[in-house]
Short mmCIF file of C-alpha atoms and ligand atoms in Angstrom, two decimals:
data_model
loop_
_atom_site.label_atom_id
_atom_site.label_comp_id
_atom_site.label_asym_id
_atom_site.label_seq_id
_atom_site.Cartn_x
_atom_site.Cartn_y
_atom_site.Cartn_z
CA MET A 1 0.18 0.07 -0.26
CA GLU A 2 2.42 2.61 -1.29
CA GLN A 3 -0.62 5.24 -1.55
CA GLN A 4 -1.08 5.09 2.41
CA LEU A 5 0.30 7.57 4.37
CA GLY A 6 1.38 7.93 7.85
CA SER A 7 0.83 10.93 10.22
CA SER A 8 4.85 11.49 9.61
CA SER A 9 4.33 12.34 6.03
CA PHE A 10 2.21 14.89 6.77
CA GLN A 11 3.96 18.27 7.27
CA GLY A 12 2.46 20.53 9.77
CA PRO A 13 1.75 24.68 9.96
CA GLU A 14 5.41 25.77 8.96
CA ALA A 15 5.72 23.79 6.01
CA VAL A 16 2.40 26.65 4.67
CA LEU A 17 4.18 29.62 7.09
CA ASN A 18 7.74 28.93 6.14
CA MET A 19 6.90 28.89 2.15
CA GLN A 20 10.19 28.83 0.09
CA PRO A 21 9.70 30.76 -3.21
CA SER A 22 8.84 28.55 -6.13
CA SER A 23 7.46 25.60 -4.24
CA SER A 24 4.34 23.91 -4.00
CA ILE A 25 2.49 21.49 -0.92
CA GLY A 26 -0.16 19.66 -1.22
CA ILE A 27 -2.86 20.21 0.43
CA ALA A 28 -5.59 17.57 1.93
CA TYR A 29 -8.11 16.58 3.99
CA HIS A 30 -6.58 15.06 7.17
CA PRO A 31 -7.35 11.34 7.98
CA LEU A 32 -9.34 12.17 11.44
CA PHE A 33 -11.06 15.23 9.59
CA GLY A 34 -14.24 16.40 10.54
CA SER A 35 -16.28 19.14 12.45
CA HIS A 36 -14.42 18.86 15.95
CA PRO A 37 -16.32 20.79 18.01
CA ASP A 38 -14.28 20.40 21.15
CA LEU A 39 -12.11 22.98 19.07
CA ILE A 40 -13.05 26.47 19.97
CA LEU A 41 -10.85 29.21 17.92
CA LEU A 42 -10.70 32.56 20.68
CA GLU A 43 -9.86 36.03 19.00
CA LEU A 44 -7.78 38.03 21.70
CA ASP A 45 -5.80 41.29 22.68
CA ASP A 46 -2.23 40.64 22.75
CA LYS A 47 -2.81 42.19 25.94
CA LEU A 48 -4.73 39.15 27.66
CA LEU A 49 -1.95 36.53 26.31
CA PRO A 50 0.41 36.54 29.32
CA ASP A 51 -2.90 36.28 31.29
CA LEU A 52 -4.15 33.13 29.15
CA LEU A 53 -1.29 31.47 28.84
CA LEU A 54 1.54 32.54 31.63
CA HIS A 55 -0.59 33.54 34.40
CA GLN A 56 -3.52 30.86 33.66
CA ARG A 57 -5.91 32.84 35.42
CA VAL A 58 -8.58 32.64 32.75
CA SER A 59 -11.63 31.14 33.41
CA LEU A 60 -15.11 30.99 31.91
CA ARG A 61 -18.04 31.68 34.40
CA GLY A 62 -21.82 30.86 34.14
CA GLN A 63 -24.65 29.22 35.31
CA PRO A 64 -26.02 26.73 32.74
CA ASP A 65 -28.95 29.47 32.33
CA GLU A 66 -26.96 32.16 31.52
CA ASP A 67 -24.56 33.57 28.41
CA ALA A 68 -21.17 32.15 29.44
CA VAL A 69 -18.53 35.04 30.62
CA LEU A 70 -14.76 34.84 30.36
CA CYS A 71 -13.33 36.61 33.25
CA THR A 72 -9.26 37.41 33.61
CA GLN A 73 -7.73 38.45 37.33
CA SER A 74 -9.61 41.48 37.19
CA LYS A 75 -11.99 42.03 34.41
CA THR A 76 -15.32 40.36 32.51
CA TYR A 77 -15.87 39.79 28.96
CA ALA A 78 -18.81 38.70 27.27
CA ILE A 79 -18.84 35.85 24.48
CA LYS A 80 -19.56 36.84 20.88
CA PHE A 81 -19.53 33.58 18.17
CA VAL A 82 -19.11 35.40 15.02
CA GLY A 83 -19.67 33.24 11.98
CA THR A 84 -17.62 32.92 8.46
CA SER A 85 -19.20 32.14 5.31
CA ASN A 86 -15.30 31.71 4.14
CA SER A 87 -13.97 28.46 4.43
CA ALA A 88 -11.12 28.51 7.12
CA LEU A 89 -9.16 25.47 6.66
CA LEU A 90 -7.13 24.52 9.83
CA VAL A 91 -4.05 23.10 9.49
CA PRO A 92 -2.90 22.18 13.36
CA PRO A 93 0.78 21.07 14.00
CA SER A 94 1.81 17.40 13.14
CA HIS A 95 2.09 16.48 16.61
CA LEU A 96 -1.03 16.71 17.49
CA TYR A 97 -3.62 14.23 15.55
CA GLN A 98 -1.46 11.61 15.19
CA LEU A 99 -2.59 8.74 14.14
CA SER A 100 -2.16 5.07 15.02
CA GLN A 101 -1.00 2.43 12.83
CA ASN A 102 -4.70 0.67 12.25
CA SER A 103 -6.41 3.72 12.50
CA GLN A 104 -10.10 2.99 11.32
CA HIS A 105 -9.54 6.50 9.16
CA GLN A 106 -7.11 5.09 6.50
CA GLU A 107 -8.56 4.56 3.77
CA PRO A 108 -7.15 2.20 1.68
CA ASP A 109 -8.43 3.94 -1.69
CA THR A 110 -6.78 6.91 -0.65
CA ILE A 111 -6.00 9.16 -3.57
CA ILE A 112 -3.54 11.38 -2.08
CA PRO A 113 -0.61 11.08 -5.32
CA ASP A 114 2.87 9.59 -4.20
CA ASP A 115 5.20 11.67 -6.20
CA GLY A 116 7.39 13.12 -3.31
CA LYS A 117 4.79 16.25 -2.82
CA LEU A 118 4.74 17.98 0.87
CA ILE A 119 1.20 17.30 2.27
CA VAL A 120 -0.27 19.46 4.65
CA PRO A 121 -2.98 18.17 6.26
CA ILE A 122 -6.81 20.07 6.95
CA ILE A 123 -8.36 18.70 10.26
CA GLN A 124 -11.44 20.92 10.20
CA VAL A 125 -13.21 24.44 8.17
CA ALA A 126 -13.40 26.60 11.09
CA PRO A 127 -17.08 27.54 11.30
CA GLY A 128 -16.16 30.96 13.11
CA ASN A 129 -14.73 32.13 15.82
CA MET A 130 -15.36 33.76 18.86
CA GLU A 131 -14.83 37.12 19.83
CA LEU A 132 -14.61 38.84 23.39
CA LEU A 133 -16.40 42.18 24.33
CA GLU A 134 -15.47 43.86 27.64
CA VAL A 135 -18.26 44.24 29.95
CA ALA A 136 -19.31 45.11 33.38
CA PRO A 137 -19.71 42.48 36.20
CA ARG A 138 -22.99 41.54 36.81
CA LEU A 139 -22.69 42.35 40.63
CA ASP A 140 -26.76 42.50 41.37
CA LYS A 141 -26.64 39.09 41.62
CA LEU A 142 -23.63 38.88 44.64
CA LYS A 143 -26.26 41.13 46.25
CA LEU A 144 -29.42 39.61 45.51
CA LEU A 145 -26.90 36.06 46.78
CA LEU A 146 -25.87 37.83 50.63
CA SER A 147 -29.57 39.67 50.99
CA GLN A 148 -31.18 36.27 51.44
CA LYS A 149 -29.82 35.87 55.25
CA PRO A 150 -27.94 38.79 56.83
CA TYR A 151 -26.04 38.63 59.84
CA SER A 152 -28.54 39.21 62.58
CA TYR A 153 -27.87 40.55 66.43
CA GLU A 154 -30.61 36.89 66.82
CA GLU A 155 -28.13 34.93 64.67
CA ALA A 156 -24.61 36.81 67.04
CA LEU A 157 -26.47 35.27 69.81
CA GLU A 158 -27.09 32.24 69.20
CA ASP A 159 -23.30 30.12 70.45
CA MET A 160 -23.79 27.13 68.47
CA GLU A 161 -22.80 27.01 64.89
CA LYS A 162 -25.87 26.23 63.34
CA ASP A 163 -25.73 23.23 60.39
CA ASP A 164 -28.09 24.94 57.99
CA LYS A 165 -25.95 26.53 55.57
CA THR A 166 -28.46 27.14 52.84
CA GLY A 167 -28.57 31.10 52.07
CA LEU A 168 -24.66 31.19 53.08
CA TYR A 169 -21.72 31.10 50.67
CA ARG A 170 -18.41 30.63 50.56
CA TRP A 171 -15.45 32.26 48.13
CA PRO A 172 -15.61 29.49 45.81
CA ASP A 173 -19.41 29.09 45.62
CA LEU A 174 -19.55 33.38 44.90
CA VAL A 175 -16.97 32.65 42.15
CA ASP A 176 -19.32 29.89 40.98
CA MET A 177 -22.41 31.88 41.16
CA VAL A 178 -21.48 35.56 40.82
CA GLN A 179 -20.00 36.25 36.48
CA ALA A 180 -17.32 38.64 37.23
CA SER A 181 -13.89 38.17 38.10
CA ASN A 182 -11.90 37.86 40.84
CA GLY A 183 -10.50 41.36 41.26
CA GLU A 184 -14.73 43.00 40.49
CA LEU A 185 -15.70 40.06 43.00
CA GLU A 186 -13.74 42.01 45.81
CA ASN A 187 -14.70 45.18 44.99
CA GLY A 188 -18.42 43.62 45.12
CA LEU A 189 -17.98 42.67 48.47
CA MET A 190 -16.19 45.54 49.65
CA ALA A 191 -18.70 48.01 48.62
CA LEU A 192 -21.39 45.95 50.19
CA SER A 193 -19.59 46.15 53.65
CA ALA A 194 -19.32 42.81 53.17
CA LEU A 195 -17.28 40.53 55.81
CA GLU A 196 -16.21 36.94 56.22
CA ILE A 197 -17.93 34.82 59.04
CA ASP A 198 -17.17 31.43 59.73
CA GLY A 199 -15.74 31.26 55.95
CA TYR A 200 -18.65 32.56 55.03
CA TRP A 201 -18.89 36.42 52.88
CA ARG A 202 -22.00 38.01 55.08
CA ILE A 203 -23.85 41.49 54.85
CA VAL A 204 -24.72 42.51 58.58
CA ASP A 205 -28.22 43.76 58.97
CA GLU A 206 -28.63 47.31 59.38
CA GLU A 207 -30.68 47.27 62.47
CA TYR A 208 -27.69 45.32 64.15
CA MET A 209 -25.40 47.62 62.73
CA ASP A 210 -27.57 50.27 64.07
CA MET A 211 -26.80 48.73 67.29
CA ILE A 212 -23.51 48.70 67.39
CA LEU A 213 -22.96 52.41 65.99
CA ARG A 214 -25.19 53.68 68.50
CA MET A 215 -23.24 51.57 71.44
CA LEU A 216 -19.85 53.07 69.83
CA LEU A 217 -21.20 56.68 70.23
CA GLN A 218 -22.40 56.71 73.42
CA ASN A 219 -19.28 54.74 74.64
CA SER A 220 -17.35 57.44 73.23
CA ILE A 221 -19.29 59.92 75.09
CA LEU A 222 -18.71 57.67 78.59
CA ASN A 223 -14.96 57.18 77.95
CA GLU A 224 -14.21 60.70 76.03
CA TRP A 225 -12.79 59.02 72.88
CA SER A 226 -12.27 61.68 70.27
CA LEU A 227 -13.92 60.33 67.00
CA ASP A 228 -11.20 61.46 65.25
CA GLU A 229 -9.08 59.32 66.91
CA LEU A 230 -10.49 55.87 68.19
CA ASP A 231 -8.08 52.92 69.28
CA GLU A 232 -9.53 49.97 67.71
CA ASP A 233 -8.42 47.96 70.64
CA GLU A 234 -9.91 49.75 73.23
CA VAL A 235 -12.80 49.76 70.94
CA VAL A 236 -13.37 46.79 70.39
CA SER A 237 -12.91 45.22 73.74
CA VAL A 238 -15.36 48.35 75.02
CA LEU A 239 -17.98 46.94 72.77
CA VAL A 240 -17.47 42.94 73.37
CA ALA A 241 -17.79 43.57 77.17
CA ASP A 242 -20.95 45.39 75.20
CA GLY A 243 -21.96 41.90 74.18
CA PHE A 244 -21.49 42.15 70.76
CA PRO A 245 -19.05 39.82 68.93
CA CYS A 246 -15.30 40.62 68.21
CA ASN A 247 -15.36 40.61 64.25
CA ILE A 248 -18.40 42.77 64.39
CA ALA A 249 -16.73 45.63 66.34
CA ARG A 250 -13.92 45.45 64.72
CA HIS A 251 -16.27 45.54 61.00
CA CYS A 252 -17.83 48.56 62.72
CA LEU A 253 -15.02 50.54 62.86
CA HIS A 254 -14.26 49.46 59.07
CA VAL A 255 -17.90 50.59 57.84
CA TYR A 256 -18.09 53.76 59.37
CA GLY A 257 -14.86 55.01 59.58
CA SER A 258 -11.43 55.25 58.15
CA LYS A 259 -8.11 54.17 59.70
CA VAL A 260 -5.53 56.80 60.36
CA VAL A 261 -2.57 57.14 59.47
CA ASP A 262 -0.25 56.95 62.48
CA GLY A 263 3.16 56.85 62.54
CA THR A 264 2.54 55.28 66.29
CA VAL A 265 3.63 51.96 66.05
CA GLY A 266 1.14 49.01 67.26
CA ARG A 267 -1.49 51.42 67.47
CA ASN A 268 -4.27 51.27 64.65
CA ALA A 269 -6.61 54.23 65.24
CA TRP A 270 -9.41 55.15 63.21
CA ARG A 271 -11.59 58.13 61.93
CA LEU A 272 -15.45 58.00 61.71
CA ASP A 273 -16.67 58.94 58.62
CA ALA A 274 -19.18 61.90 58.81
CA ARG A 275 -20.88 60.79 55.94
CA ARG A 276 -21.12 57.39 56.03
CA VAL A 277 -22.28 58.00 60.06
CA GLY A 278 -25.11 60.60 58.56
CA VAL A 279 -26.25 58.68 55.59
CA HIS A 280 -26.59 55.49 59.09
CA PHE A 281 -28.97 57.66 60.35
CA ALA A 282 -30.99 58.89 57.76
CA ARG A 283 -31.73 55.54 56.46
CA ALA A 284 -32.89 54.71 59.82
CA ILE A 285 -34.81 57.27 60.21
CA LEU A 286 -36.79 57.47 56.65
CA ARG A 287 -37.10 53.91 57.34
CA SER A 288 -40.63 54.07 58.23
CA GLY A 289 -41.43 56.65 55.20
CA LYS A 290 -41.20 60.44 54.05
CA MET A 291 -41.06 63.09 56.21
CA LYS A 292 -40.95 66.70 56.11
CA MET A 293 -37.68 68.25 54.91
CA ASP A 294 -37.95 70.67 58.59
CA ASN A 295 -38.95 67.11 60.57
CA PHE A 296 -35.84 65.19 59.23
CA MET A 297 -33.35 67.79 59.43
CA GLU A 298 -34.15 68.28 63.21
CA GLU A 299 -34.14 64.45 63.65
CA TRP A 300 -31.54 63.99 61.69
CA LEU A 301 -28.85 66.42 63.41
CA ARG A 302 -29.90 65.25 66.85
CA LYS A 303 -28.72 62.07 65.97
CA ILE A 304 -25.39 62.92 64.46
CA PRO A 305 -22.73 62.57 67.55
CA GLU A 306 -21.63 66.10 68.59
CA GLY A 307 -18.69 68.21 66.71
CA MET A 308 -19.42 65.90 63.79
CA ASN A 309 -19.87 68.56 60.87
CA VAL A 310 -22.98 66.67 58.48
CA SER A 311 -24.92 68.93 55.45
CA PHE A 312 -27.49 67.35 53.79
CA SER A 313 -25.66 66.96 50.40
CA MET A 314 -23.89 64.20 52.14
CA LEU A 315 -27.16 62.43 50.94
CA GLU A 316 -26.74 62.99 47.59
CA GLY A 317 -27.73 58.93 46.37
CA GLU A 318 -29.73 58.51 49.03
CA VAL A 319 -32.83 60.44 49.28
CA LEU A 320 -35.02 62.66 46.93
CA THR A 321 -36.85 65.77 47.82
CA ASP A 322 -40.41 66.80 46.57
CA LYS A 323 -42.18 69.89 46.67
CA PHE A 324 -45.74 69.57 47.74
CA GLY A 325 -47.13 73.59 47.43
CA VAL A 326 -44.46 75.44 50.31
CA GLU A 327 -43.62 72.03 52.23
CA THR A 328 -40.24 69.95 50.92
CA TRP A 329 -40.54 66.21 51.43
CA VAL A 330 -37.84 63.88 51.93
CA TYR A 331 -37.68 60.18 51.22
CA ALA A 332 -35.15 57.71 51.15
CA PHE A 333 -34.72 56.10 47.49
CA ARG A 334 -31.09 55.00 47.54
CA VAL A 335 -28.74 54.51 44.57
CA SER A 336 -27.02 50.92 46.06
CA SER A 337 -30.84 49.69 45.87
CA LEU A 338 -30.76 50.23 42.19
CA PRO A 339 -29.77 47.56 39.14
CA SER A 340 -26.60 48.52 38.02
CA THR A 341 -27.23 47.80 34.03
CA PRO A 342 -28.22 50.82 32.54
CA ALA A 343 -31.19 49.68 30.49
CA GLU A 344 -32.86 48.47 33.92
CA ARG A 345 -31.13 51.19 35.96
CA PHE A 346 -32.45 54.27 33.39
CA ALA A 347 -36.46 52.47 34.16
CA MET A 348 -36.34 52.36 37.68
CA LEU A 349 -35.05 55.92 37.25
CA PHE A 350 -37.88 56.46 35.19
CA ARG A 351 -40.33 55.21 36.89
CA GLU A 352 -39.47 56.63 40.11
CA ARG A 353 -40.00 60.37 38.44
CA SER A 354 -40.54 61.08 34.68
CA ARG A 355 -38.35 64.06 34.39
CA TRP A 356 -35.32 64.82 36.10
CA GLU A 357 -32.88 67.44 36.64
CA TRP A 358 -29.21 66.65 36.50
CA LYS A 359 -28.21 67.95 39.54
CA ASP A 360 -30.97 65.00 41.07
CA LEU A 361 -30.05 62.62 38.18
CA GLU A 362 -26.08 62.65 38.38
CA PRO A 363 -25.81 60.97 41.76
CA TYR A 364 -27.65 58.11 40.36
CA ILE A 365 -25.65 57.13 37.35
CA ARG A 366 -22.47 58.01 38.21
CA ASP A 367 -21.72 54.51 39.24
CA LEU A 368 -22.60 53.01 35.89
CA LYS A 369 -19.58 52.25 33.88
CA VAL A 370 -20.26 50.76 30.84
CA PRO A 371 -16.81 49.50 28.89
CA GLY A 372 -16.76 51.49 25.53
CA LEU A 373 -19.46 54.03 26.85
CA SER A 374 -18.98 57.67 28.32
CA SER A 375 -21.99 59.02 30.49
CA GLU A 376 -22.59 61.47 27.91
CA GLY A 377 -23.20 58.39 25.57
CA LEU A 378 -25.19 56.90 28.31
CA LEU A 379 -27.17 60.07 28.31
CA LEU A 380 -27.70 59.89 24.80
CA LYS A 381 -28.85 56.32 24.76
CA TYR A 382 -31.26 55.86 27.53
CA THR A 383 -32.32 59.52 28.05
CA ARG A 384 -34.12 62.89 26.17
CA ARG A 385 -32.41 65.85 27.34
CA THR A 386 -34.39 69.31 26.60
CA GLN A 387 -33.21 72.64 27.43
CA PRO A 388 -36.47 75.24 27.10
CA THR A 389 -33.43 78.29 27.05
CA ALA A 390 -30.05 78.56 26.78
CA ASP A 391 -29.22 79.34 29.84
CA ALA A 392 -31.85 77.19 31.80
CA GLU A 393 -31.28 74.24 33.33
CA PRO A 394 -31.75 70.22 31.23
CA VAL A 395 -33.96 68.45 31.95
CA PHE A 396 -33.90 64.77 31.22
CA SER A 397 -36.62 62.01 30.88
CA ALA A 398 -37.09 58.40 29.22
CA ARG A 399 -36.40 58.23 25.09
CA MET B 1 -19.84 26.96 37.77
CA GLN B 2 -16.01 28.10 36.06
CA ILE B 3 -14.34 26.09 33.59
CA GLN B 4 -10.22 26.86 33.74
CA VAL B 5 -8.36 27.56 30.69
CA LYS B 6 -5.16 26.14 30.82
CA CYS B 7 -1.81 25.87 28.88
CA SER B 8 -0.03 22.47 29.76
CA CYS B 9 3.30 24.07 28.16
CA GLY B 10 2.73 27.83 30.46
CA GLY B 11 3.03 30.25 27.10
CA GLU B 12 6.81 28.81 26.72
CA LYS B 13 5.94 27.15 23.06
CA CYS B 14 2.47 26.64 22.45
CA PRO B 15 2.49 25.34 18.76
CA GLU B 16 1.68 28.20 15.54
CA TRP B 17 -1.39 26.70 13.75
CA ALA B 18 -2.18 28.11 10.46
CA ILE B 19 -5.33 28.96 8.72
CA ILE B 20 -5.62 29.02 4.35
CA GLU B 21 -8.78 31.17 3.93
CA LEU B 22 -11.17 31.47 0.97
CA GLN B 23 -14.13 32.41 -0.10
CA GLY B 24 -17.18 29.74 -0.80
CA VAL B 25 -17.11 26.79 -0.16
CA VAL B 26 -14.78 23.74 -1.25
CA GLU B 27 -16.72 20.95 -2.88
CA VAL B 28 -15.84 17.56 -4.22
CA GLN B 29 -16.53 16.47 -7.21
CA PRO B 30 -19.98 14.91 -7.80
CA TRP B 31 -18.40 11.69 -8.43
CA TYR B 32 -16.74 11.30 -5.26
CA GLU B 33 -19.58 12.96 -3.15
CA GLY B 34 -20.61 10.61 -0.42
CA ARG B 35 -17.34 9.20 0.18
CA PRO B 36 -15.34 9.52 3.07
CA LEU B 37 -13.27 12.77 2.51
CA HIS B 38 -9.58 11.73 4.67
CA ASN B 39 -7.30 11.78 3.04
CA LEU B 40 -8.20 13.04 -0.04
CA GLN B 41 -5.97 15.52 -1.80
CA ILE B 42 -8.13 19.55 -2.03
CA GLY B 43 -5.58 21.40 -4.47
CA THR B 44 -1.67 22.26 -4.67
CA LEU B 45 -0.55 25.61 -2.45
CA CYS B 46 2.11 27.18 -4.56
CA ARG B 47 4.15 30.50 -3.85
CA PRO B 48 5.49 31.13 -6.96
CA SER B 49 8.42 33.98 -6.35
CA SER B 50 10.34 35.63 -3.21
CA GLN B 51 7.28 37.63 -3.13
CA GLU B 52 4.11 36.67 -0.26
CA ASN B 53 2.03 35.91 -2.80
CA TYR B 54 0.34 32.62 -3.23
CA THR B 55 -1.97 30.52 -5.86
CA LEU B 56 -4.35 27.52 -4.64
CA THR B 57 -5.08 25.56 -7.65
CA ILE B 58 -8.44 23.31 -6.71
CA GLY B 59 -9.08 21.45 -9.60
CA TYR B 60 -9.48 23.49 -12.75
CA HIS B 61 -9.40 26.51 -10.90
CA GLU B 62 -6.83 28.78 -9.40
CA LEU B 63 -6.53 31.30 -6.48
CA THR B 64 -4.59 34.00 -5.91
CA GLY B 65 -3.88 35.30 -2.72
CA SER B 66 -0.76 36.37 -0.04
CA LYS B 67 0.01 35.83 3.70
CA VAL B 68 -1.84 38.22 6.12
CA THR B 69 -0.64 38.60 10.01
CA LEU B 70 -3.93 38.14 12.24
CA LYS B 71 -4.89 42.02 13.64
CA LYS B 72 -5.37 39.80 17.10
CA PRO B 73 -4.20 36.47 17.46
CA LEU B 74 -6.76 33.60 17.50
CA VAL B 75 -6.19 31.06 20.42
CA VAL B 76 -6.77 27.70 19.55
CA LEU B 77 -8.90 26.25 22.73
CA GLN B 78 -9.71 22.18 23.21
CA LYS B 79 -12.23 21.29 25.22
CA VAL B 80 -10.63 18.29 27.65
CA LYS B 81 -12.96 16.30 30.42
CA PRO B 82 -9.85 14.96 32.50
CA THR B 83 -11.83 12.60 34.14
CA PRO B 84 -10.47 9.43 31.78
CA PRO B 85 -13.57 8.16 29.47
CA GLY B 86 -14.86 4.61 31.01
CA THR B 87 -14.19 6.04 34.81
CA PRO B 88 -17.93 5.71 36.54
CA ASN B 89 -19.19 9.80 37.34
CA THR B 90 -18.91 8.79 40.90
CA SER B 91 -20.32 12.98 42.00
CA ASN B 92 -23.42 14.46 42.25
CA PRO B 93 -25.41 13.77 39.51
CA SER B 94 -26.89 17.01 39.20
CA SER B 95 -23.83 18.76 39.04
CA SER B 96 -22.37 18.90 35.10
CA PRO B 97 -18.98 17.36 34.51
CA GLN B 98 -15.81 19.09 35.01
CA VAL B 99 -14.46 20.72 32.00
CA GLU B 100 -11.81 22.41 31.04
CA LEU B 101 -10.37 24.19 28.76
CA ASP B 102 -6.46 23.50 26.73
CA VAL B 103 -4.62 25.72 24.91
CA VAL B 104 -3.86 23.49 22.15
CA GLY B 105 -2.39 26.56 19.67
CA ILE B 106 -1.91 30.14 18.34
CA ILE B 107 -2.80 31.56 14.89
CA ARG B 108 -1.12 34.34 14.06
CA HIS B 109 -1.31 34.10 10.34
CA LYS B 110 -3.40 33.03 7.74
CA ILE B 111 -3.26 32.82 3.63
CA LEU B 112 -6.00 34.64 2.61
CA PHE B 113 -7.54 34.01 -0.79
CA LYS B 114 -9.59 37.05 -1.47
CA THR B 115 -10.66 36.39 -4.97
CA ARG B 116 -12.51 34.48 -6.98
CA PRO B 117 -11.76 31.70 -8.53
CA LYS B 118 -9.89 31.86 -11.80
CA ALA B 119 -10.50 29.27 -14.35
CA LEU B 120 -7.39 27.29 -15.44
CA ILE B 121 -7.70 26.78 -19.59
CA SER B 122 -6.24 23.82 -20.73
CA SER B 123 -3.97 23.93 -24.02
ZN1 ZN C 1 0.65 26.64 25.47
#
């Protein structure tokens, strides 16, 4: 059977890519030619190659009912199949797809001529390739998952660890379920003020946070602590003595304060953040519904600790005001409770109000990040801008 | 679910693959239809001169083309199931079988035949 060619007679892609001038080679179907659905061609930027090849930190993420995304360490990409009407004949390296001695695919009536010409085999006609498009991480699901079972005062009181872990998620569970890169997932957990308790990522119930913050503020009066320089060890030990777990006491400083950069060695100091404390009490006050502006301001300022400077503008993205006649009313409308995809976000905003002034709208779209689209682009796409006169404030309504 | 993309060589020597791309579809002669394509010769690729120009002769047609560098590389991935075939799946049947994607190659160039085929007239 002189006409049969073993795999050793086949040339690899280099025979095509490094062809010598005035030479020719035969192109033939590989003995293992087929549709090979296990092969995927993925087009990607040269700058992503090191992530993929060297660091091996690239993965596909998604549940069976979701379109898979590709995640690097810091970014998320949608995957799009791009078909082609051309025939892309794929030439594999010769060490792949080697034939065993008695391969069933070797046809006795092979018609490859035995004239000494080099043969390059085609393994597949590629139907197209995958392309990547950078997208925002799908973090709404993270919020949804962690909101199922917030860590509460009641749970903290229970000494025994409960066996029922439904609604609780470890890091690998989140990686499995949330379409975001590791970096984006970490940022998302930080933005939600989540913390790891017994190996599970949790958000702490707002009422529980309220209890511990008020206890901290009371203690600061009793012990004459400066809110600009709270000693972590001292605060934590006092709160623990008051019945709060150590990790929650520390968490309280993280949520409402920022670390003071201090040269003193071996001492962690924290400064309470006026905006975060102010937002916390505004939320607590408005939980029961809308209020007249004057009443709200009176109650709010009464709750703010002595010496802390707050202003109503700190509540941007947290509250909205409405005018009814001479009265102004305040009500809670939190940007953090809105969807993070632009289409859904704008739909919710225009359901809340049909017309928005820029100064009101801006805090509610500031955090929207769509790769490849500027905030002007977002506004053009999702809103209609009207400006009655040149010096009037522009007003945005639904498209 | 997470599918890890792996490269067994660590990016050191990912083999280069090649693409020969032409317009339309390659069809076999009517008399050959239905028979296995394996080992069947499609045509002859020629580099007539030192320029990066190529011809591809398929049957009585000739295409002319050139070697182009892809704007972005294509990575060739292959789906693999790390569990050897025949091993009974002892894990939870509701969980989907573990799959990995292996980088088996990279494509940076192709020989592109953009023109419509020209009939070769025999003398
Ligand atoms: Zn490799």
